PDB file of C-alpha atoms and ligand atoms in Angstrom:
ATOM      1  CA  MET A   1     -17.628   3.505   8.580  1.00 72.00           C
ATOM      2  CA  GLN A   2     -16.066   1.176   5.951  1.00 77.00           C
ATOM      3  CA  GLN A   3     -14.131  -1.548   7.600  1.00 88.00           C
ATOM      4  CA  LYS A   4     -10.682  -2.556   5.853  1.00 96.00           C
ATOM      5  CA  SER A   5      -7.937  -4.567   7.269  1.00 98.00           C
ATOM      6  CA  ILE A   6      -5.158  -2.556   8.367  1.00 98.00           C
ATOM      7  CA  CYS A   7      -1.611  -3.038   9.116  1.00 98.00           C
ATOM      8  CA  PHE A   8       0.365  -0.709  11.374  1.00 98.00           C
ATOM      9  CA  ILE A   9       4.048  -0.928  10.464  1.00 98.00           C
ATOM     10  CA  GLY A  10       5.186   0.170  13.875  1.00 98.00           C
ATOM     11  CA  GLY A  11       3.590  -0.204  17.314  1.00 98.00           C
ATOM     12  CA  GLY A  12       4.678   2.925  19.394  1.00 97.00           C
ATOM     13  CA  ASN A  13       3.192   5.953  20.792  1.00 95.00           C
ATOM     14  CA  MET A  14       1.141   7.277  17.853  1.00 96.00           C
ATOM     15  CA  ALA A  15       0.073   4.001  16.421  1.00 97.00           C
ATOM     16  CA  GLN A  16      -1.112   2.774  19.907  1.00 96.00           C
ATOM     17  CA  ALA A  17      -3.142   6.082  20.474  1.00 95.00           C
ATOM     18  CA  ILE A  18      -4.758   5.470  17.155  1.00 96.00           C
ATOM     19  CA  ILE A  19      -5.248   1.736  17.453  1.00 96.00           C
ATOM     20  CA  LEU A  20      -6.677   1.859  21.011  1.00 95.00           C
ATOM     21  CA  GLY A  21      -8.898   5.072  19.829  1.00 94.00           C
ATOM     22  CA  LEU A  22     -10.185   2.847  17.122  1.00 94.00           C
ATOM     23  CA  LEU A  23     -10.871   0.032  19.233  1.00 95.00           C
ATOM     24  CA  LYS A  24     -13.031   2.257  21.456  1.00 93.00           C
ATOM     25  CA  THR A  25     -15.224   2.963  18.636  1.00 92.00           C
ATOM     26  CA  GLY A  26     -15.858  -0.750  18.086  1.00 94.00           C
ATOM     27  CA  TYR A  27     -13.489  -1.335  14.924  1.00 95.00           C
ATOM     28  CA  PRO A  28     -13.008  -5.022  14.724  1.00 97.00           C
ATOM     29  CA  PRO A  29      -9.741  -5.937  16.590  1.00 97.00           C
ATOM     30  CA  HIS A  30      -9.397  -8.856  14.000  1.00 96.00           C
ATOM     31  CA  LEU A  31      -9.019  -6.336  11.177  1.00 97.00           C
ATOM     32  CA  ILE A  32      -5.934  -4.566  12.815  1.00 98.00           C
ATOM     33  CA  THR A  33      -2.653  -6.028  12.569  1.00 98.00           C
ATOM     34  CA  VAL A  34       0.724  -4.479  14.434  1.00 98.00           C
ATOM     35  CA  CYS A  35       4.050  -5.228  13.365  1.00 98.00           C
ATOM     36  CA  ASP A  36       6.924  -3.953  15.614  1.00 98.00           C
ATOM     37  CA  PRO A  37      10.346  -5.760  16.324  1.00 97.00           C
ATOM     38  CA  ASN A  38       9.691  -5.164  20.130  1.00 97.00           C
ATOM     39  CA  ALA A  39       8.088  -8.301  21.465  1.00 96.00           C
ATOM     40  CA  ASP A  40       6.751  -6.691  24.467  1.00 97.00           C
ATOM     41  CA  LYS A  41       4.931  -4.302  22.375  1.00 97.00           C
ATOM     42  CA  LEU A  42       3.336  -7.209  20.307  1.00 97.00           C
ATOM     43  CA  PHE A  43       2.441  -8.792  23.548  1.00 97.00           C
ATOM     44  CA  TYR A  44       0.577  -5.832  24.684  1.00 97.00           C
ATOM     45  CA  PHE A  45      -1.290  -5.353  21.409  1.00 98.00           C
ATOM     46  CA  ALA A  46      -2.318  -9.208  21.433  1.00 97.00           C
ATOM     47  CA  LYS A  47      -3.779  -8.523  24.820  1.00 97.00           C
ATOM     48  CA  GLN A  48      -6.041  -6.050  23.367  1.00 96.00           C
ATOM     49  CA  GLY A  49      -7.160  -8.574  20.648  1.00 96.00           C
ATOM     50  CA  VAL A  50      -5.581  -7.163  17.710  1.00 98.00           C
ATOM     51  CA  GLN A  51      -3.445  -9.422  15.342  1.00 98.00           C
ATOM     52  CA  THR A  52       0.371  -9.057  15.711  1.00 98.00           C
ATOM     53  CA  GLN A  53       3.069 -10.165  13.198  1.00 96.00           C
ATOM     54  CA  PRO A  54       6.729  -9.719  13.590  1.00 93.00           C
ATOM     55  CA  ASN A  55       7.362  -9.694   9.770  1.00 96.00           C
ATOM     56  CA  ASN A  56       6.284  -6.380   8.108  1.00 98.00           C
ATOM     57  CA  ALA A  57       6.045  -7.732   4.652  1.00 98.00           C
ATOM     58  CA  VAL A  58       3.847 -10.774   5.535  1.00 97.00           C
ATOM     59  CA  ALA A  59       1.372  -8.448   7.213  1.00 97.00           C
ATOM     60  CA  ALA A  60       1.622  -5.737   4.704  1.00 98.00           C
ATOM     61  CA  GLN A  61       0.768  -8.105   1.788  1.00 98.00           C
ATOM     62  CA  GLN A  62      -2.217  -9.359   3.517  1.00 97.00           C
ATOM     63  CA  ALA A  63      -3.702  -5.977   4.431  1.00 98.00           C
ATOM     64  CA  ASP A  64      -5.978  -3.562   2.393  1.00 98.00           C
ATOM     65  CA  VAL A  65      -4.298  -0.550   4.244  1.00 98.00           C
ATOM     66  CA  VAL A  66      -0.584  -0.276   5.339  1.00 98.00           C
ATOM     67  CA  LEU A  67      -0.090   2.477   7.950  1.00 98.00           C
ATOM     68  CA  LEU A  68       3.471   3.520   8.367  1.00 98.00           C
ATOM     69  CA  ALA A  69       4.060   4.475  11.918  1.00 98.00           C
ATOM     70  CA  VAL A  70       7.811   3.993  12.209  1.00 98.00           C
ATOM     71  CA  LYS A  71      10.247   6.937  13.039  1.00 98.00           C
ATOM     72  CA  PRO A  72      11.226   8.957   9.890  1.00 98.00           C
ATOM     73  CA  GLN A  73      14.916   7.993  10.575  1.00 97.00           C
ATOM     74  CA  LEU A  74      13.972   4.271   9.773  1.00 98.00           C
ATOM     75  CA  MET A  75      11.250   4.980   6.949  1.00 98.00           C
ATOM     76  CA  ALA A  76      13.652   4.212   4.062  1.00 98.00           C
ATOM     77  CA  GLU A  77      14.974   1.091   5.762  1.00 98.00           C
ATOM     78  CA  VAL A  78      11.348  -0.268   6.643  1.00 98.00           C
ATOM     79  CA  CYS A  79      10.163   0.694   2.876  1.00 98.00           C
ATOM     80  CA  GLN A  80      12.984  -0.817   1.132  1.00 96.00           C
ATOM     81  CA  HIS A  81      12.489  -4.029   3.050  1.00 97.00           C
ATOM     82  CA  LEU A  82       8.946  -4.170   2.063  1.00 98.00           C
ATOM     83  CA  THR A  83       9.913  -3.592  -1.613  1.00 96.00           C
ATOM     84  CA  GLN A  84      12.568  -6.172  -1.746  1.00 96.00           C
ATOM     85  CA  SER A  85      10.071  -8.414  -0.174  1.00 96.00           C
ATOM     86  CA  ALA A  86       8.012  -7.924  -3.336  1.00 95.00           C
ATOM     87  CA  VAL A  87       5.055  -6.365  -1.330  1.00 97.00           C
ATOM     88  CA  ASP A  88       2.556  -5.216  -4.034  1.00 97.00           C
ATOM     89  CA  PHE A  89       1.081  -1.996  -3.123  1.00 97.00           C
ATOM     90  CA  SER A  90      -0.909  -1.302  -6.253  1.00 96.00           C
ATOM     91  CA  HIS A  91      -4.074  -2.167  -4.967  1.00 96.00           C
ATOM     92  CA  LYS A  92      -3.506  -0.971  -1.269  1.00 97.00           C
ATOM     93  CA  LEU A  93      -3.944   2.421   0.549  1.00 98.00           C
ATOM     94  CA  VAL A  94      -0.790   3.342   2.029  1.00 98.00           C
ATOM     95  CA  ILE A  95      -0.947   5.969   5.051  1.00 98.00           C
ATOM     96  CA  SER A  96       2.179   7.522   6.547  1.00 98.00           C
ATOM     97  CA  ILE A  97       1.936   9.469   9.751  1.00 98.00           C
ATOM     98  CA  ALA A  98       5.739  10.216   9.667  1.00 98.00           C
ATOM     99  CA  ALA A  99       6.757  13.756  10.095  1.00 97.00           C
ATOM    100  CA  GLY A 100       8.977  14.978   7.458  1.00 96.00           C
ATOM    101  CA  ILE A 101       8.526  12.287   4.886  1.00 97.00           C
ATOM    102  CA  SER A 102       7.089  13.684   1.576  1.00 97.00           C
ATOM    103  CA  LEU A 103       4.719  11.999  -0.637  1.00 97.00           C
ATOM    104  CA  ALA A 104       7.345  11.938  -3.417  1.00 97.00           C
ATOM    105  CA  ARG A 105       9.869  10.316  -1.099  1.00 97.00           C
ATOM    106  CA  LEU A 106       7.138   7.628  -0.031  1.00 97.00           C
ATOM    107  CA  SER A 107       6.447   7.056  -3.974  1.00 96.00           C
ATOM    108  CA  ALA A 108      10.314   6.721  -4.407  1.00 97.00           C
ATOM    109  CA  LEU A 109      10.583   4.165  -1.518  1.00 97.00           C
ATOM    110  CA  LEU A 110       7.492   2.146  -2.357  1.00 97.00           C
ATOM    111  CA  PRO A 111       7.477   2.400  -6.345  1.00 96.00           C
ATOM    112  CA  SER A 112       4.127  -0.095  -6.550  1.00 96.00           C
ATOM    113  CA  ALA A 113       2.237   2.246  -4.067  1.00 97.00           C
ATOM    114  CA  THR A 114      -0.118   4.661  -6.181  1.00 96.00           C
ATOM    115  CA  GLN A 115      -2.645   5.583  -3.433  1.00 97.00           C
ATOM    116  CA  VAL A 116      -0.911   7.157  -0.595  1.00 97.00           C
ATOM    117  CA  VAL A 117      -2.104   9.547   2.255  1.00 98.00           C
ATOM    118  CA  ARG A 118      -0.022  11.473   4.462  1.00 98.00           C
ATOM    119  CA  ILE A 119      -1.699  12.015   7.954  1.00 98.00           C
ATOM    120  CA  MET A 120      -0.267  14.321  10.794  1.00 98.00           C
ATOM    121  CA  PRO A 121      -2.268  12.942  13.672  1.00 98.00           C
ATOM    122  CA  ASN A 122      -1.556  13.464  17.483  1.00 97.00           C
ATOM    123  CA  THR A 123      -1.633  11.334  20.596  1.00 96.00           C
ATOM    124  CA  PRO A 124      -5.116  12.779  21.931  1.00 97.00           C
ATOM    125  CA  ALA A 125      -6.532  10.292  19.434  1.00 95.00           C
ATOM    126  CA  LEU A 126      -6.203   7.957  22.472  1.00 93.00           C
ATOM    127  CA  VAL A 127      -8.871   9.646  24.154  1.00 94.00           C
ATOM    128  CA  SER A 128     -10.815  10.160  20.756  1.00 93.00           C
ATOM    129  CA  GLU A 129      -9.892  14.189  20.894  1.00 96.00           C
ATOM    130  CA  GLY A 130      -7.329  13.834  18.179  1.00 97.00           C
ATOM    131  CA  MET A 131      -6.549  16.325  15.542  1.00 98.00           C
ATOM    132  CA  ALA A 132      -5.262  15.130  12.268  1.00 98.00           C
ATOM    133  CA  GLY A 133      -4.151  16.825   9.057  1.00 98.00           C
ATOM    134  CA  LEU A 134      -4.517  14.947   5.822  1.00 98.00           C
ATOM    135  CA  TYR A 135      -2.745  15.565   2.576  1.00 98.00           C
ATOM    136  CA  ALA A 136      -3.039  13.478  -0.701  1.00 97.00           C
ATOM    137  CA  SER A 137      -2.507  14.078  -4.311  1.00 90.00           C
ATOM    138  CA  PRO A 138      -5.450  14.907  -6.447  1.00 88.00           C
ATOM    139  CA  SER A 139      -5.288  11.451  -8.104  1.00 90.00           C
ATOM    140  CA  LEU A 140      -6.090   9.531  -4.757  1.00 95.00           C
ATOM    141  CA  ASP A 141      -9.119   7.251  -5.265  1.00 95.00           C
ATOM    142  CA  ILE A 142     -12.055   9.251  -3.586  1.00 96.00           C
ATOM    143  CA  GLU A 143     -13.154   5.812  -1.611  1.00 96.00           C
ATOM    144  CA  LEU A 144      -9.818   5.837  -0.171  1.00 97.00           C
ATOM    145  CA  LYS A 145      -9.520   9.426   0.747  1.00 96.00           C
ATOM    146  CA  THR A 146     -12.940   9.151   2.340  1.00 96.00           C
ATOM    147  CA  PHE A 147     -11.864   5.831   4.107  1.00 96.00           C
ATOM    148  CA  ALA A 148      -8.500   7.770   5.356  1.00 97.00           C
ATOM    149  CA  GLU A 149     -10.602  10.653   6.496  1.00 97.00           C
ATOM    150  CA  ASN A 150     -13.166   8.576   8.466  1.00 94.00           C
ATOM    151  CA  LEU A 151     -10.535   6.463   9.992  1.00 95.00           C
ATOM    152  CA  LEU A 152      -9.018   9.487  11.747  1.00 96.00           C
ATOM    153  CA  SER A 153     -12.371  11.036  12.381  1.00 95.00           C
ATOM    154  CA  ALA A 154     -13.360   8.069  14.412  1.00 92.00           C
ATOM    155  CA  VAL A 155     -10.522   9.250  17.039  1.00 94.00           C
ATOM    156  CA  GLY A 156     -10.972  12.912  16.687  1.00 97.00           C
ATOM    157  CA  LYS A 157     -11.156  15.746  14.115  1.00 98.00           C
ATOM    158  CA  THR A 158      -9.539  15.860  10.730  1.00 98.00           C
ATOM    159  CA  CYS A 159      -8.818  18.593   8.124  1.00 98.00           C
ATOM    160  CA  TRP A 160      -7.316  18.147   4.767  1.00 98.00           C
ATOM    161  CA  VAL A 161      -4.607  20.688   3.472  1.00 98.00           C
ATOM    162  CA  GLU A 162      -4.345  21.774  -0.190  1.00 96.00           C
ATOM    163  CA  LYS A 163      -0.601  21.909  -0.283  1.00 97.00           C
ATOM    164  CA  GLU A 164       1.865  19.502   1.143  1.00 98.00           C
ATOM    165  CA  GLU A 165       4.120  22.113   2.325  1.00 98.00           C
ATOM    166  CA  HIS A 166       1.245  23.011   5.001  1.00 98.00           C
ATOM    167  CA  MET A 167       1.764  19.644   6.634  1.00 98.00           C
ATOM    168  CA  HIS A 168       4.985  21.351   8.247  1.00 98.00           C
ATOM    169  CA  THR A 169       2.508  23.714   9.894  1.00 98.00           C
ATOM    170  CA  VAL A 170       0.238  21.148  10.700  1.00 98.00           C
ATOM    171  CA  THR A 171       2.929  19.318  12.692  1.00 98.00           C
ATOM    172  CA  ALA A 172       3.644  22.512  14.600  1.00 98.00           C
ATOM    173  CA  ALA A 173       0.101  23.413  15.278  1.00 98.00           C
ATOM    174  CA  SER A 174      -1.395  20.080  16.287  1.00 98.00           C
ATOM    175  CA  GLY A 175       1.094  17.146  15.627  1.00 98.00           C
ATOM    176  CA  SER A 176       3.819  18.392  18.285  1.00 98.00           C
ATOM    177  CA  SER A 177       1.471  20.777  20.259  1.00 98.00           C
ATOM    178  CA  PRO A 178       0.224  18.409  22.934  1.00 98.00           C
ATOM    179  CA  ALA A 179       3.696  18.662  24.276  1.00 98.00           C
ATOM    180  CA  TYR A 180       3.501  22.197  24.410  1.00 98.00           C
ATOM    181  CA  PHE A 181       0.349  22.380  26.350  1.00 98.00           C
ATOM    182  CA  PHE A 182       1.964  19.320  28.733  1.00 98.00           C
ATOM    183  CA  LEU A 183       4.904  21.509  29.221  1.00 98.00           C
ATOM    184  CA  LEU A 184       2.880  24.800  30.446  1.00 98.00           C
ATOM    185  CA  MET A 185       0.760  22.319  32.743  1.00 98.00           C
ATOM    186  CA  GLU A 186       4.011  20.584  33.966  1.00 98.00           C
ATOM    187  CA  ALA A 187       5.596  24.236  34.958  1.00 98.00           C
ATOM    188  CA  MET A 188       2.184  25.063  36.739  1.00 98.00           C
ATOM    189  CA  GLN A 189       2.268  21.832  38.571  1.00 98.00           C
ATOM    190  CA  ASN A 190       5.731  22.208  39.911  1.00 98.00           C
ATOM    191  CA  ALA A 191       4.972  25.786  41.121  1.00 98.00           C
ATOM    192  CA  ILE A 192       1.647  24.734  42.757  1.00 98.00           C
ATOM    193  CA  THR A 193       3.446  21.995  44.484  1.00 98.00           C
ATOM    194  CA  ASP A 194       6.148  24.261  45.448  1.00 98.00           C
ATOM    195  CA  LEU A 195       3.635  26.074  47.215  1.00 98.00           C
ATOM    196  CA  GLY A 196       2.823  23.042  49.380  1.00 98.00           C
ATOM    197  CA  PHE A 197      -0.120  21.326  47.410  1.00 98.00           C
ATOM    198  CA  ASP A 198       0.212  17.714  46.809  1.00 98.00           C
ATOM    199  CA  GLN A 199       0.880  16.678  43.066  1.00 97.00           C
ATOM    200  CA  GLU A 200      -2.863  15.281  42.725  1.00 97.00           C
ATOM    201  CA  THR A 201      -4.379  18.265  43.927  1.00 98.00           C
ATOM    202  CA  ALA A 202      -2.292  20.540  41.937  1.00 98.00           C
ATOM    203  CA  ARG A 203      -2.759  18.250  38.852  1.00 98.00           C
ATOM    204  CA  LEU A 204      -6.618  18.323  39.202  1.00 98.00           C
ATOM    205  CA  LEU A 205      -6.733  22.087  39.652  1.00 98.00           C
ATOM    206  CA  ILE A 206      -4.579  22.443  36.458  1.00 98.00           C
ATOM    207  CA  GLN A 207      -6.124  19.654  34.374  1.00 98.00           C
ATOM    208  CA  GLN A 208      -9.632  20.941  34.897  1.00 98.00           C
ATOM    209  CA  SER A 209      -8.975  24.471  34.065  1.00 98.00           C
ATOM    210  CA  ALA A 210      -7.169  23.288  30.886  1.00 98.00           C
ATOM    211  CA  LEU A 211     -10.112  21.272  29.934  1.00 98.00           C
ATOM    212  CA  GLY A 212     -12.717  24.158  30.996  1.00 98.00           C
ATOM    213  CA  ALA A 213     -10.492  26.686  29.006  1.00 98.00           C
ATOM    214  CA  ALA A 214     -10.613  24.359  25.732  1.00 98.00           C
ATOM    215  CA  LYS A 215     -14.105  23.743  26.093  1.00 98.00           C
ATOM    216  CA  MET A 216     -14.848  27.545  26.446  1.00 98.00           C
ATOM    217  CA  VAL A 217     -12.960  28.069  23.308  1.00 98.00           C
ATOM    218  CA  ILE A 218     -14.700  24.955  21.439  1.00 98.00           C
ATOM    219  CA  GLU A 219     -18.053  26.105  22.501  1.00 98.00           C
ATOM    220  CA  ASN A 220     -17.865  29.672  22.161  1.00 98.00           C
ATOM    221  CA  PRO A 221     -16.635  30.036  18.281  1.00 98.00           C
ATOM    222  CA  GLU A 222     -18.110  33.345  18.056  1.00 98.00           C
ATOM    223  CA  ILE A 223     -16.044  34.736  20.938  1.00 98.00           C
ATOM    224  CA  SER A 224     -12.299  35.607  19.857  1.00 98.00           C
ATOM    225  CA  LEU A 225      -9.404  34.069  22.141  1.00 98.00           C
ATOM    226  CA  THR A 226      -8.556  37.774  23.062  1.00 98.00           C
ATOM    227  CA  THR A 227     -11.953  38.531  24.424  1.00 98.00           C
ATOM    228  CA  LEU A 228     -11.944  35.042  26.266  1.00 98.00           C
ATOM    229  CA  ARG A 229      -8.746  35.951  28.015  1.00 98.00           C
ATOM    230  CA  GLU A 230      -9.808  39.512  28.713  1.00 98.00           C
ATOM    231  CA  ASN A 231     -13.100  38.104  30.307  1.00 98.00           C
ATOM    232  CA  VAL A 232     -10.760  36.558  33.133  1.00 98.00           C
ATOM    233  CA  THR A 233      -8.404  39.158  33.244  1.00 98.00           C
ATOM    234  CA  SER A 234     -10.047  41.609  36.063  1.00 97.00           C
ATOM    235  CA  LYS A 235      -8.470  45.198  35.581  1.00 96.00           C
ATOM    236  CA  GLY A 236      -5.577  45.452  38.250  1.00 96.00           C
ATOM    237  CA  GLY A 237      -6.435  41.923  39.427  1.00 98.00           C
ATOM    238  CA  THR A 238      -4.559  38.523  39.986  1.00 98.00           C
ATOM    239  CA  THR A 239      -4.763  37.460  36.380  1.00 98.00           C
ATOM    240  CA  ALA A 240      -3.402  40.888  35.084  1.00 98.00           C
ATOM    241  CA  ALA A 241      -0.433  40.429  37.413  1.00 98.00           C
ATOM    242  CA  ALA A 242       0.348  36.868  36.029  1.00 98.00           C
ATOM    243  CA  LEU A 243      -0.011  37.925  32.451  1.00 98.00           C
ATOM    244  CA  ASP A 244       2.162  40.878  33.077  1.00 98.00           C
ATOM    245  CA  ILE A 245       5.060  38.389  33.897  1.00 98.00           C
ATOM    246  CA  PHE A 246       4.354  36.307  30.580  1.00 98.00           C
ATOM    247  CA  ALA A 247       4.251  39.712  28.851  1.00 98.00           C
ATOM    248  CA  GLN A 248       7.652  40.684  30.434  1.00 98.00           C
ATOM    249  CA  HIS A 249       9.147  37.369  29.170  1.00 97.00           C
ATOM    250  CA  ASP A 250       7.519  37.842  25.750  1.00 98.00           C
ATOM    251  CA  LEU A 251       5.720  34.567  25.897  1.00 98.00           C
ATOM    252  CA  SER A 252       4.048  35.471  22.398  1.00 97.00           C
ATOM    253  CA  THR A 253       7.474  35.660  20.729  1.00 98.00           C
ATOM    254  CA  THR A 254       8.827  32.516  22.494  1.00 98.00           C
ATOM    255  CA  VAL A 255       5.899  30.698  21.428  1.00 98.00           C
ATOM    256  CA  GLN A 256       6.096  31.859  17.702  1.00 98.00           C
ATOM    257  CA  GLN A 257       9.965  30.902  17.829  1.00 98.00           C
ATOM    258  CA  ALA A 258       8.908  27.416  18.874  1.00 98.00           C
ATOM    259  CA  ILE A 259       6.561  26.938  16.193  1.00 98.00           C
ATOM    260  CA  HIS A 260       8.915  28.116  13.497  1.00 98.00           C
ATOM    261  CA  ALA A 261      11.559  25.773  15.089  1.00 98.00           C
ATOM    262  CA  CYS A 262       9.151  23.051  14.645  1.00 98.00           C
ATOM    263  CA  ILE A 263       8.396  23.756  11.127  1.00 98.00           C
ATOM    264  CA  GLN A 264      12.136  24.031  10.415  1.00 98.00           C
ATOM    265  CA  ARG A 265      13.053  20.770  11.850  1.00 98.00           C
ATOM    266  CA  SER A 266      10.117  19.234   9.894  1.00 98.00           C
ATOM    267  CA  GLN A 267      11.435  20.828   6.860  1.00 97.00           C
ATOM    268  CA  GLU A 268      14.880  19.630   7.515  1.00 97.00           C
ATOM    269  CA  MET A 269      14.043  16.085   8.226  1.00 97.00           C
ATOM    270  CA  GLU A 270      12.365  15.996   4.531  1.00 96.00           C
ATOM    271  CA  THR A 271      15.851  16.652   3.230  1.00 95.00           C
ATOM    272  CA  LEU A 272      17.477  13.991   5.527  1.00 94.00           C
ATOM    273  CA  PHE A 273      15.476  10.650   5.599  1.00 94.00           C
TER     274      PHE A 273
HETATM  275  N1  NAI B 301       4.461  10.689  18.895  1.00 95.81           N
HETATM  276  C1  NAI B 301       3.454  11.489  18.474  1.00 95.81           C
HETATM  277  O1  NAI B 301       2.821  12.372  19.185  1.00 95.81           O
HETATM  278  C2  NAI B 301       3.561  11.609  16.839  1.00 95.81           C
HETATM  279  C3  NAI B 301       4.171  10.714  15.954  1.00 95.81           C
HETATM  280  N2  NAI B 301       4.220  11.010  14.851  1.00 95.81           N
HETATM  281  C4  NAI B 301       5.036   9.997  13.915  1.00 95.81           C
HETATM  282  O2  NAI B 301       4.595   8.817  14.123  1.00 95.81           O
HETATM  283  C5  NAI B 301       5.809   8.117  13.958  1.00 95.81           C
HETATM  284  C6  NAI B 301       6.146   7.182  15.002  1.00 95.81           C
HETATM  285  O3  NAI B 301       6.393   8.016  16.145  1.00 95.81           O
HETATM  286  P1  NAI B 301       6.108   7.674  17.649  1.00 95.81           P
HETATM  287  O4  NAI B 301       5.029   6.607  17.886  1.00 95.81           O
HETATM  288  O5  NAI B 301       6.092   8.686  18.622  1.00 95.81           O
HETATM  289  O6  NAI B 301       7.517   6.726  17.743  1.00 95.81           O
HETATM  290  P2  NAI B 301       7.857   5.313  18.655  1.00 95.81           P
HETATM  291  O7  NAI B 301       9.232   5.113  18.916  1.00 95.81           O
HETATM  292  O8  NAI B 301       7.098   5.315  19.950  1.00 95.81           O
HETATM  293  O9  NAI B 301       7.303   4.141  17.980  1.00 95.81           O
HETATM  294  C7  NAI B 301       8.008   3.629  16.732  1.00 95.81           C
HETATM  295  C8  NAI B 301       7.988   2.140  16.782  1.00 95.81           C
HETATM  296  O10 NAI B 301       8.558   1.722  15.510  1.00 95.81           O
HETATM  297  C9  NAI B 301       8.995   0.602  15.847  1.00 95.81           C
HETATM  298  N3  NAI B 301       9.731  -0.009  14.924  1.00 95.81           N
HETATM  299  C10 NAI B 301      11.256   0.184  14.870  1.00 95.81           C
HETATM  300  N4  NAI B 301      11.686  -0.361  13.688  1.00 95.81           N
HETATM  301  C11 NAI B 301      10.909  -0.998  13.266  1.00 95.81           C
HETATM  302  C12 NAI B 301      10.652  -1.764  12.121  1.00 95.81           C
HETATM  303  N5  NAI B 301      11.650  -2.161  11.312  1.00 95.81           N
HETATM  304  N6  NAI B 301       9.355  -2.307  11.690  1.00 95.81           N
HETATM  305  C13 NAI B 301       8.451  -2.063  12.495  1.00 95.81           C
HETATM  306  N7  NAI B 301       8.344  -1.280  13.571  1.00 95.81           N
HETATM  307  C14 NAI B 301       9.720  -0.763  13.823  1.00 95.81           C
HETATM  308  C15 NAI B 301       9.584   0.697  17.366  1.00 95.81           C
HETATM  309  O11 NAI B 301       9.765  -0.581  17.912  1.00 95.81           O
HETATM  310  C16 NAI B 301       8.546   1.529  18.017  1.00 95.81           C
HETATM  311  O12 NAI B 301       7.554   0.746  18.665  1.00 95.81           O
HETATM  312  C17 NAI B 301       6.978   8.928  13.579  1.00 95.81           C
HETATM  313  O13 NAI B 301       7.153   8.938  12.330  1.00 95.81           O
HETATM  314  C18 NAI B 301       6.437  10.160  14.026  1.00 95.81           C
HETATM  315  O14 NAI B 301       6.875  11.435  13.187  1.00 95.81           O
HETATM  316  C19 NAI B 301       3.168  11.787  14.086  1.00 95.81           C
HETATM  317  C20 NAI B 301       2.273  12.265  15.059  1.00 95.81           C
HETATM  318  C21 NAI B 301       2.620  12.488  16.495  1.00 95.81           C
HETATM  319  O1  LIG B 302       8.109  14.905  17.550  1.00 95.81           O
HETATM  320  C1  LIG B 302       7.987  14.371  16.498  1.00 95.81           C
HETATM  321  O2  LIG B 302       8.839  14.342  15.668  1.00 95.81           O
HETATM  322  C2  LIG B 302       6.578  13.607  16.313  1.00 95.81           C
HETATM  323  C3  LIG B 302       5.924  14.142  15.036  1.00 95.81           C
HETATM  324  C4  LIG B 302       4.916  15.098  15.735  1.00 95.81           C
HETATM  325  C5  LIG B 302       4.752  14.777  17.161  1.00 95.81           C
HETATM  326  N1  LIG B 302       5.845  13.747  17.637  1.00 95.81           N
END
């Protein structure tokens, strides 16, 4: 993979997952700079061998790639400071991982930026099992498009979306969804420990079953999710008893409503920040 100097503006949960995932692939730490007002975070990253810089503009000016990893609520303030500091983005790749911040908004906030990619990653990038949706305007330089794709492919799977509006759905399907799975596993762990199992054993039973189920899905693309579920559900057996409860509480509709709420919040954020 081509190696460029990358400046992460924001060293929080998502940036950390990407950076540590990249380091595991052998990406040179000296090519990564993290900017964050939190000194403890900079100290942590320095211990990982990457460069740190409290001043966003200084780091951004020196980097080939600027990856914006601050909360959407702060994006305008952060970008305005970069612009006011006369950072010239005209020969840089700008990547934003922020939910709900459109390309048009980014271009307005960074007028000198012409090569901008939106990426919706997720935190499993930390264990090289991330899923990232990417969107860029058709005018994006192919070399930079390839770099952005390779960067996230180093820490998981990637897919490009044709329309920017699809990034809302990507956010619901993969950006936020690790939390859906954690919630289900959390509820299962609580139920199992309530039955007298210790946390560690309950977690082992649940995490391995979740991993196994995911690998069954990945390694059997020709088998539908419905069939995979039915193959566990012996007629009149234990699984059917559990699935009946899920059906009584209309889990499918609840999941659909949760995904729609995620999309609506992403759309709302696009009007707010
Ligand atoms: N957490 C996740 O699973 C995902 C997050 N994202 C997006 O990533 C972005 C960051 O989210 P998280 O990492 O979860 O948030 P976070 O709160 O963990 O990290 C944000 C970081 O930005 C830093 N920061 C605040 N002001 C700053 C400034 N002026 N300059 C530089 N850094 C500054 C904070 O100190 C913090 O470390 C958001 O836009 C979010 O939408 C996207 C996909 C998944
Ligand atoms: O919850 C959020 O807004 C961010 C974006 C996707 C996952 N976390």
